[in-house]
């Protein structure tokens, strides 16, 4: 874990990030832009997803390409209608076909993707069965090609692809430019006592800005604490990159 950087988010995440990193032996911390609302931002830019399932409970000898095609087509129509109701453009819709398979007599199954979603014929069903055997061996370390395979469920995952997120780039620090100190405040640090530290407004920190702790960086939804013996640098998309000296 010490080889990784700790990413802080949530309203109080940046407040405690360095202390937690030190407890874990981590010497790098990343405070992303909008850290206090990072989960909400992720929700806004995440793909829409809806899962549809139809149980079939058929032995492999009873499953036909025609039945599979009909069921998946119906599930796809349901998924398309839902995405259209959410105003997802057709070119951003994606439909993923899969099935749950197991050996006859088992109480658990494995999900297997269809290799070809345009035309489902017997060769596609055979390929799905073959992929199931490979997956079963990978998961459980054995395969039983002579066992009867059961088709449990057919599934469609309807995905509405979100637009790519592009964060605005910050202006670059000019030679001799220094960030403006908003105020100074007494802050208590363990082992150091109360220290008189500068406070900066995060929006005023441009790309290339470097700060030495102790100091505070305030923003409307979070506050970053940079303790003594830590350094901070701002990258081009406003991440605060903290590193132990």
Short mmCIF file of C-alpha atoms in Angstrom, two decimals, residues 1 28 43 82 117 175 191 197 220 222:
data_model
loop_
_atom_site.label_atom_id
_atom_site.label_comp_id
_atom_site.label_asym_id
_atom_site.label_seq_id
_atom_site.Cartn_x
_atom_site.Cartn_y
_atom_site.Cartn_z
CA UNK A 1 0.00 0.00 0.00
CA UNK A 28 1.87 10.98 -1.43
CA UNK A 43 -22.77 10.06 -10.36
CA UNK A 82 -35.91 2.84 -20.69
CA UNK A 117 -24.85 -10.36 -30.48
CA UNK A 175 7.93 33.61 -13.12
CA UNK A 191 3.92 17.32 18.32
CA UNK A 197 -0.11 29.32 9.41
CA UNK A 220 -16.27 26.27 -0.65
CA UNK A 222 -13.58 21.39 1.66
#
